[in-house]
Coordinates of N, CA and C in Angstrom, one line a residue:
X106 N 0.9 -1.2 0.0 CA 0.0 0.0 0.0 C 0.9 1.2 0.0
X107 N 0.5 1.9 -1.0 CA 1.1 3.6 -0.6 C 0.5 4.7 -0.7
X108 N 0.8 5.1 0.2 CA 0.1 6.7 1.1 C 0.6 8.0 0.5
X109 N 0.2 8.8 0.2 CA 0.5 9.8 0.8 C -0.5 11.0 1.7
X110 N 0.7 11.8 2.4 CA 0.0 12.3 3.3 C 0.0 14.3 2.9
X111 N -1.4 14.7 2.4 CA -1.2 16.4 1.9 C -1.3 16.9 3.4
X112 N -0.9 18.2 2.9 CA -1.3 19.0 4.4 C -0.8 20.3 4.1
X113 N -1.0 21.7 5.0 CA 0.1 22.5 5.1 C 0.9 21.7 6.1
X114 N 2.1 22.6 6.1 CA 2.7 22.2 6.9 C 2.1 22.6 8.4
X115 N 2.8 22.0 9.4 CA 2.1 22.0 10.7 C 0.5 21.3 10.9
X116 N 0.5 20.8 9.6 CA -1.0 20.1 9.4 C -1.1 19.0 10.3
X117 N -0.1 18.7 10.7 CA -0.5 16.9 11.7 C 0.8 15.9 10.7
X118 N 1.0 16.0 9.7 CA 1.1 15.4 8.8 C 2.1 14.2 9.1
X119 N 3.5 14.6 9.9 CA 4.4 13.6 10.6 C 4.0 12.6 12.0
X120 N 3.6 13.4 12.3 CA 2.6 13.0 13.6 C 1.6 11.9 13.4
X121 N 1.1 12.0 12.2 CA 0.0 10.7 11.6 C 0.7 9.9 11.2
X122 N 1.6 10.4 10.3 CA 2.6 9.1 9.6 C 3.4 8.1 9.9
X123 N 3.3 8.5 11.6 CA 4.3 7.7 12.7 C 3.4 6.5 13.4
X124 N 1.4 6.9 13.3 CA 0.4 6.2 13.6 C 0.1 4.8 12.5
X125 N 0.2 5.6 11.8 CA 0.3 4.7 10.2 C 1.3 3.6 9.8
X126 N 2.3 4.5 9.6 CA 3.8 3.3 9.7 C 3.7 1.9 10.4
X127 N 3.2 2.7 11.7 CA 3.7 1.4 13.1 C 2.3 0.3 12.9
X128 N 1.4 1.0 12.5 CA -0.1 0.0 11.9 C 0.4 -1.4 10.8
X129 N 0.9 -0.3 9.7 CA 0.4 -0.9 8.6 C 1.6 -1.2 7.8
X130 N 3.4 -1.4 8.6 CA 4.7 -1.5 8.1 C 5.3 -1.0 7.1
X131 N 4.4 0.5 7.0 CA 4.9 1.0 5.4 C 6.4 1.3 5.9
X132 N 7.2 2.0 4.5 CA 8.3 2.4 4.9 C 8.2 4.4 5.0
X133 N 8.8 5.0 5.8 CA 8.4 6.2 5.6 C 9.1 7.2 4.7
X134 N 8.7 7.9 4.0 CA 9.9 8.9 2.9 C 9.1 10.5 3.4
X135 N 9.9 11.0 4.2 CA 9.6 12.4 4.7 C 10.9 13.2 3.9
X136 N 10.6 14.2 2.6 CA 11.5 14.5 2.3 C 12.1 15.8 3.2
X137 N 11.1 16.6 3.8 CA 11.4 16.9 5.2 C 12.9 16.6 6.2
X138 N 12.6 15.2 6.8 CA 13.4 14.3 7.2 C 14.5 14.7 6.6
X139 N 14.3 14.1 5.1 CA 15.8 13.9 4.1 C 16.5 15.0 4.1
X140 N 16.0 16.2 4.1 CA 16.7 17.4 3.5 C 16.8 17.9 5.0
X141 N 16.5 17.7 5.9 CA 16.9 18.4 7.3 C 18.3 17.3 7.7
X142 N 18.1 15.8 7.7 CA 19.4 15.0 7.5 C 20.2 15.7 6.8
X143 N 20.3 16.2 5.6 CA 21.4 16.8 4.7 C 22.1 17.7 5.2
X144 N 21.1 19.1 5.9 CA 21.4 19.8 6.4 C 22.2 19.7 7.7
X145 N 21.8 18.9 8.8 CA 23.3 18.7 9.8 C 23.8 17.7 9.2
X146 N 24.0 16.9 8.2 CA 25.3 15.9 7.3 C 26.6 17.7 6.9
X147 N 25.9 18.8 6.6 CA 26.7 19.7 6.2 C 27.0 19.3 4.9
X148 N 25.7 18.3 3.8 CA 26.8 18.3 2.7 C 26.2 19.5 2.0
X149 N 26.6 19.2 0.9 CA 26.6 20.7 -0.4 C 24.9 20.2 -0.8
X150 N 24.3 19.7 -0.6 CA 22.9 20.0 -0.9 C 22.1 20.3 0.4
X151 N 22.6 20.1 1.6 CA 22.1 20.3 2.6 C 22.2 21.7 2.8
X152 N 23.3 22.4 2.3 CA 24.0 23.7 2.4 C 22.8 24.7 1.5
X153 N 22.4 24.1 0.5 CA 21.9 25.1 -0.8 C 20.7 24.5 -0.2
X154 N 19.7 23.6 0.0 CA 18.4 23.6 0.5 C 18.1 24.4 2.4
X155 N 18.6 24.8 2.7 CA 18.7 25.4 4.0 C 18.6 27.0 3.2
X156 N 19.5 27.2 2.8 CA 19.0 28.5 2.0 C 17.6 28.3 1.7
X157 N 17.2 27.6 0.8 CA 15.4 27.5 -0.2 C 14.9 27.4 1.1
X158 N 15.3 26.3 2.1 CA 14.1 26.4 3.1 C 13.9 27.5 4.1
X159 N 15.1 28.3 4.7 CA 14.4 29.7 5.4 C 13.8 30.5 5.0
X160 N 14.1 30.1 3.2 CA 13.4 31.4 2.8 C 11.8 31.1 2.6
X161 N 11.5 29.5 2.9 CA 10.3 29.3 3.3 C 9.6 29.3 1.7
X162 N 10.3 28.4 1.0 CA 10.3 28.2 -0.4 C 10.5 26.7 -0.2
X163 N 10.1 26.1 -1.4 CA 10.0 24.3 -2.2 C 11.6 24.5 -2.5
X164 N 12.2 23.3 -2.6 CA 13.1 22.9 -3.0 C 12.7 22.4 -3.9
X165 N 14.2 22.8 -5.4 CA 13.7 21.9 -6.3 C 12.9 20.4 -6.8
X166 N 12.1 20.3 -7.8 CA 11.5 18.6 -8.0 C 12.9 18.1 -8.4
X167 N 13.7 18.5 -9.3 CA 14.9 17.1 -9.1 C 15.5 17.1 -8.1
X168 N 15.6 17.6 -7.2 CA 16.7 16.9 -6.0 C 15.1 16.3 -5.1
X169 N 14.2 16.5 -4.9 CA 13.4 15.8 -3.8 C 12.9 14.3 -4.6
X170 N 12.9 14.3 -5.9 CA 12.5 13.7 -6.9 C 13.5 12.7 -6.8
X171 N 15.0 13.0 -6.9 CA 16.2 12.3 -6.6 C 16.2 11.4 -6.0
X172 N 16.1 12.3 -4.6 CA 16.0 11.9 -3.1 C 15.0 10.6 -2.6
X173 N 14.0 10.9 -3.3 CA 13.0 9.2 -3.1 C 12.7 8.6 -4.4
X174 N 13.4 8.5 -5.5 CA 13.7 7.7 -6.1 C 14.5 6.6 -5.2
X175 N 15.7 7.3 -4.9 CA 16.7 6.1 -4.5 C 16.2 5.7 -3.1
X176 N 15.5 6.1 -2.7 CA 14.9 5.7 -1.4 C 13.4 4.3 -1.4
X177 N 12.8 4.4 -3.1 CA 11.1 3.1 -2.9 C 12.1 2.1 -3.0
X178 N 10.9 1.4 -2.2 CA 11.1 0.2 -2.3 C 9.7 -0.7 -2.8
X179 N 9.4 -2.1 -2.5 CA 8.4 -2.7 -3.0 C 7.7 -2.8 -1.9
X180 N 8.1 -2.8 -0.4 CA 6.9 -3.0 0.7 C 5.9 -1.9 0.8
X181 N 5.4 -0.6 -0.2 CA 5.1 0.1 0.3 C 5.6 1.3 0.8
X182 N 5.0 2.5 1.1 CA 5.9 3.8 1.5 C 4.2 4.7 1.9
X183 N 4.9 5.3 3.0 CA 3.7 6.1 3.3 C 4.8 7.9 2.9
X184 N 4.2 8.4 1.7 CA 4.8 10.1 1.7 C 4.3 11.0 2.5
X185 N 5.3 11.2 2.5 CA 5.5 12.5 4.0 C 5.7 13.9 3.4
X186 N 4.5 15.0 2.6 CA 5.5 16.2 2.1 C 5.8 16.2 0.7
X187 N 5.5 14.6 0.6 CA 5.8 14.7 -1.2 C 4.8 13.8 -1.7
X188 N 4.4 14.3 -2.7 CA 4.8 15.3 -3.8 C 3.8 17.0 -3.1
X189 N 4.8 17.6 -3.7 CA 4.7 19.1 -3.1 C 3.6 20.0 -4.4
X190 N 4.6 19.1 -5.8 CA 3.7 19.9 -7.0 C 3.4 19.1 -7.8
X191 N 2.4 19.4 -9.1 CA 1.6 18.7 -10.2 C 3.0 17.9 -10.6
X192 N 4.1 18.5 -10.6 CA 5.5 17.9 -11.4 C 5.9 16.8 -11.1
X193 N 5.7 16.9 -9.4 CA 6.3 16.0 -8.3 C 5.5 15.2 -8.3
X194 N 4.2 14.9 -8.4 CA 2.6 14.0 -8.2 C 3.0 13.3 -9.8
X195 N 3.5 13.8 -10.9 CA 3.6 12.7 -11.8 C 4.8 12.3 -12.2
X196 N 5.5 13.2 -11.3 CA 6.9 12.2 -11.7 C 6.8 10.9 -10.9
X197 N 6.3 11.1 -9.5 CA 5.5 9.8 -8.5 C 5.0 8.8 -9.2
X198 N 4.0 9.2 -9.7 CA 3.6 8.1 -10.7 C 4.1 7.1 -11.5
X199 N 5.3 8.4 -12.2 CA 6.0 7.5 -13.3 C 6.9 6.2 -12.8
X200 N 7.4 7.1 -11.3 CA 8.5 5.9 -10.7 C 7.7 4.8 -10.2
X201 N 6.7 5.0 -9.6 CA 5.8 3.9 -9.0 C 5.7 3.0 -10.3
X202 N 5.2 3.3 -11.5 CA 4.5 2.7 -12.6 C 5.7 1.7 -13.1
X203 N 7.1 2.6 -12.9 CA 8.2 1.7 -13.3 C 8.2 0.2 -12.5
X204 N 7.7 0.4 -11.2 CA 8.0 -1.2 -10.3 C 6.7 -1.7 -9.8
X205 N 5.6 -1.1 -10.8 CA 4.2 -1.8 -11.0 C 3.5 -1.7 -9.6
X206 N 3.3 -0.4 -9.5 CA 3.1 -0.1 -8.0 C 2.4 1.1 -8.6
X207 N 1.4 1.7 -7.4 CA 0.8 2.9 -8.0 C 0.3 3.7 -6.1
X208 N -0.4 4.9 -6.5 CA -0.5 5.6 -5.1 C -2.0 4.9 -5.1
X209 N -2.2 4.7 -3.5 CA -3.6 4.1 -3.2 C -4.4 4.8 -2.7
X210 N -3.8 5.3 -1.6 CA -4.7 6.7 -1.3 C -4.1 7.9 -1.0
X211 N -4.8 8.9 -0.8 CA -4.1 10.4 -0.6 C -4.7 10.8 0.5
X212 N -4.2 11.1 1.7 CA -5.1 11.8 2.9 C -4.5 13.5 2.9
X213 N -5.5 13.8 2.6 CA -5.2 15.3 3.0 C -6.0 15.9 4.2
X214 N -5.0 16.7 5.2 CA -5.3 16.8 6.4 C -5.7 18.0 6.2
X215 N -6.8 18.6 6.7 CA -7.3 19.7 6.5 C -7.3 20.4 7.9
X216 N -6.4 21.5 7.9 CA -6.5 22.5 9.0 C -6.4 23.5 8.6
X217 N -6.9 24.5 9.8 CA -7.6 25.7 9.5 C -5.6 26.3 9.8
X218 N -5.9 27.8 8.8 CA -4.3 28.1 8.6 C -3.3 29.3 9.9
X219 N -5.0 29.4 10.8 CA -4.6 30.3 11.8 C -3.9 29.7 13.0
X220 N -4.8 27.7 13.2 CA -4.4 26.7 13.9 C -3.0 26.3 13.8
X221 N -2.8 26.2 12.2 CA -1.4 26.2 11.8 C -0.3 27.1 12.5
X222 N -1.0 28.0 12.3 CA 0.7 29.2 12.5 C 0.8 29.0 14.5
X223 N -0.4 29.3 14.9 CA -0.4 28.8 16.3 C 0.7 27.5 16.8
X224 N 0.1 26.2 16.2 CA 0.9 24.9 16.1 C 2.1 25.3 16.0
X225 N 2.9 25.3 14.9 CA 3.9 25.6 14.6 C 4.9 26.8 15.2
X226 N 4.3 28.0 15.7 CA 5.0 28.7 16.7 C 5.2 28.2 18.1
X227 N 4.2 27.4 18.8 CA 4.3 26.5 19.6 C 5.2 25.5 19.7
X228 N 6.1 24.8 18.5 CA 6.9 23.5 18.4 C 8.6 24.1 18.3
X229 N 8.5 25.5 18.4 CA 9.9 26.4 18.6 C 10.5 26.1 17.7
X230 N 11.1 25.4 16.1 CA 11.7 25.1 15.4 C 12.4 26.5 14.8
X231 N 13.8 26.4 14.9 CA 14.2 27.5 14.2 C 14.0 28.4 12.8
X232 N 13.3 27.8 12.2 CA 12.9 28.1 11.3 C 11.4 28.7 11.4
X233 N 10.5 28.6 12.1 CA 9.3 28.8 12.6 C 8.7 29.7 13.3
X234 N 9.4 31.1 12.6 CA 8.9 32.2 13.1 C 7.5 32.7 12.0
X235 N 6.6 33.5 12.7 CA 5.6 34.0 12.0 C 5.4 33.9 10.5
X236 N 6.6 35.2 10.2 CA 6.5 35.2 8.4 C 6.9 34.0 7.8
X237 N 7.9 33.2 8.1 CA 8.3 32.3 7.1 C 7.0 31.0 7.3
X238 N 6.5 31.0 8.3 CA 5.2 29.9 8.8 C 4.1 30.6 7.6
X239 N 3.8 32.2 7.8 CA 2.9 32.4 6.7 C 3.3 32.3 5.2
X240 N 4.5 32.7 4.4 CA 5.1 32.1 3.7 C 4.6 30.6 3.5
X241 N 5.5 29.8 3.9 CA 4.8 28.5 3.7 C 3.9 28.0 3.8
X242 N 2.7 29.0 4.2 CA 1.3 28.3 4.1 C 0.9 28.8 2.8
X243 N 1.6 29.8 2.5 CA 0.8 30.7 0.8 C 1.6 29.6 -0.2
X244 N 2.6 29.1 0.0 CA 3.6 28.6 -0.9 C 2.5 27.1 -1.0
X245 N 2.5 26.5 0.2 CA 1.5 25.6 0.0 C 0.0 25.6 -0.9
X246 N -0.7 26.8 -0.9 CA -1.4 27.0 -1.5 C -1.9 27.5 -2.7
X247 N -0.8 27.6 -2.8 CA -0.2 28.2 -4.7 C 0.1 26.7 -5.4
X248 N 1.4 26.4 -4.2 CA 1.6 24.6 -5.4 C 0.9 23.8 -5.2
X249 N 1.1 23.4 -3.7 CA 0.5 22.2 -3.3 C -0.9 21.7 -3.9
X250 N -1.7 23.2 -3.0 CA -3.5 22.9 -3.1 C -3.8 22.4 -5.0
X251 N -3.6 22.5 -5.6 CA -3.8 22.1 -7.1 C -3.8 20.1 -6.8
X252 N -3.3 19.6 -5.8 CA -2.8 18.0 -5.7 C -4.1 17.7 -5.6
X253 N -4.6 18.6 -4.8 CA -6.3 17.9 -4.2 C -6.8 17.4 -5.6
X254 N -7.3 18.5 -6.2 CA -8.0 18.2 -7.4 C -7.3 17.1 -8.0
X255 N -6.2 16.8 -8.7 CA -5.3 16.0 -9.0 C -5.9 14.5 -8.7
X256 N -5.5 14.9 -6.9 CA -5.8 13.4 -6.7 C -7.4 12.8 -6.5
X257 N -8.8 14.0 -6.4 CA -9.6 14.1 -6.1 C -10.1 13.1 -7.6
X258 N -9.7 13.9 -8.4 CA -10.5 13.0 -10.2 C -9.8 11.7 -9.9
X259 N -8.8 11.1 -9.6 CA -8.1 9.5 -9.7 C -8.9 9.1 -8.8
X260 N -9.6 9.6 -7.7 CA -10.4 8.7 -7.2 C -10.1 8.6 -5.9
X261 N -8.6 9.1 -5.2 CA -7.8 8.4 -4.3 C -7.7 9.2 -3.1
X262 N -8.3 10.8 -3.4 CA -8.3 11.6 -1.9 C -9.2 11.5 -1.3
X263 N -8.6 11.5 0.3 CA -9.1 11.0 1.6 C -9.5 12.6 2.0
X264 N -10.1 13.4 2.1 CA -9.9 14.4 3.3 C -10.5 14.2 4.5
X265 N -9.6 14.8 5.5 CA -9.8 14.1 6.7 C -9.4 16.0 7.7
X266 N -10.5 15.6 8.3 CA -10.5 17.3 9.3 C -9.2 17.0 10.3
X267 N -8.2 17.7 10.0 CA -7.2 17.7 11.0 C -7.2 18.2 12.6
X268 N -8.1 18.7 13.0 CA -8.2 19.2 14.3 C -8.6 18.6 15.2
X269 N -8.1 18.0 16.2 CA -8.7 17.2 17.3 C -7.5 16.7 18.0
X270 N -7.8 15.6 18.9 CA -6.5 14.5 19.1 C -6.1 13.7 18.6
X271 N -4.4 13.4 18.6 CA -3.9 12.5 18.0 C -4.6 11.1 17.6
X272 N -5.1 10.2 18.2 CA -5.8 9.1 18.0 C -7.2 9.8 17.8
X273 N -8.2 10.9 18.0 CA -9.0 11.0 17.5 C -9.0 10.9 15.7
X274 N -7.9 11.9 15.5 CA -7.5 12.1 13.8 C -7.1 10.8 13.3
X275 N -6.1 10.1 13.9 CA -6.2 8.6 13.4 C -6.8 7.7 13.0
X276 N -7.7 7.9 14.3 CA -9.0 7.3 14.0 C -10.1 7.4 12.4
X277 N -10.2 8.4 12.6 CA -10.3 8.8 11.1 C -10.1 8.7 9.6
X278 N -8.6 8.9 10.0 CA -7.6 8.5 8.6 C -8.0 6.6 8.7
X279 N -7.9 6.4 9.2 CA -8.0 4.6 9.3 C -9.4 4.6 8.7
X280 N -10.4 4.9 9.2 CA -12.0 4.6 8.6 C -11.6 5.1 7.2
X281 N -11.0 6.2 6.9 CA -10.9 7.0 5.4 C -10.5 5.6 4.5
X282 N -9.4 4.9 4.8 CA -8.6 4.1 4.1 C -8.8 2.4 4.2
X283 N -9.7 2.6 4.9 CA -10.4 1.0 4.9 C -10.5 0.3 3.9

C-alpha cells in the first residue's frame, strides 16, 4: 500500500505518519526528514536547501525527486511532504508505474491556517517564526493545493478534518482508508 499524506505544513502530517507506519509496516519517505538530514550531514545539498528552506520556499522537483527515487522500495511507503507539485505527483507516478506499483490513497489533512501558525509557533523550530510559517502556508497554497483536485479526479483523496486528538485524527484516517 502507498500513502501519501497532503497537508500544510504544521498540518498533523508527521505525527499521523508515525500512527500509520507502526499500523500498517509502510516504509516512511519524509523529504522533510531527508533534506533536514542533509542539512546537519553539512553536505553541499544540505547547504543550498537550508537557503530555499528559510526562505520558506520548495526545494527543487529534481533533488526531492532524486532523493526518493533512490529511497522506494516494493513494501510500500507512506509520503510524507511529497509530492509538493503537479510535477512531483507525476513524476510519482511514473517511478511507481516503473515497479508496477501505484499511489492508493491520498489523505489530505485539513486544517484551519490560523491553527497552523499557532501549532507551529508552539513547536519552537528554528525556522518557525511568524513570516516564514505564513510564507509556507501561501507557498503551499499556490503549489500544493492544485494536488487535491489532481488526486480528487483518480479517485484516491481522503480528506480528513485535521483538528482534534492525536488518536481521535487517526482514528479517522484509518476509517478514510479502509
Amino acid at each position: 500500500m502507498n500513502i501519501i499524506f497532503l497537508g500544510a505544513p504544521g498540518s498533523g502530517k508527521g505525527t499521523q505518519s508515525e500512527q500509520l507506519i507502526a499500523k500498517h509496516g509502510l516504509q516512511h519517505l519524509s523529504t522533510g526528514d531527508m533534506l533536514r538530514a542533509e542539512i546537519a550531514a553539512g553536505s553541499e545539498l544540505g547547504l543550498a536547501a537550508k537557503q530555499i528552506m528559510d526562505a520558506g520556499e520548495l526545494v527543487s522537483d529534481d533533488i526531492v525527486i532524486g532523493m526518493i527515487a533512490k529511497r522506494l522500495s516494493d513494501k510500500g511507503a507512506l509520503f510524507d511532504g511529497f509530492p509538493r507539485t503537479l510535477a512531483q505527483a507525476q513524476a510519482l507516478d511514473a517511478l511507481l508505474a516503473e515497479n508496477a506499483q501505484q499511489i492508493d490513497h491520498v489523505v489530505f489533512l485539513d486544517v484551519d491556517n490560523e491553527e497552523i501558525v499557532q501549532r507551529m509557533l508552539a513547536r519552537g523550530r528554528a525556522d518557525d517564526n511568524e513570516a516564514t510559517i505564513r510564507n509556507r502556508i501561501n507557498v503551499f497554497e499556490q503549489q500544493t493545493k492544485p494536488l487535491i483536485d489532481f488526486y480528487r479526479a483518480q479517485g484516491k483523496l481522503r480528506e480528513i478534518h485535521g483538528k482534534g486528538g492525536v488518536e481521535e485524527i487517526a482514528a479517522r484516517i484509518e476509517q478514510a482508508i479502509l
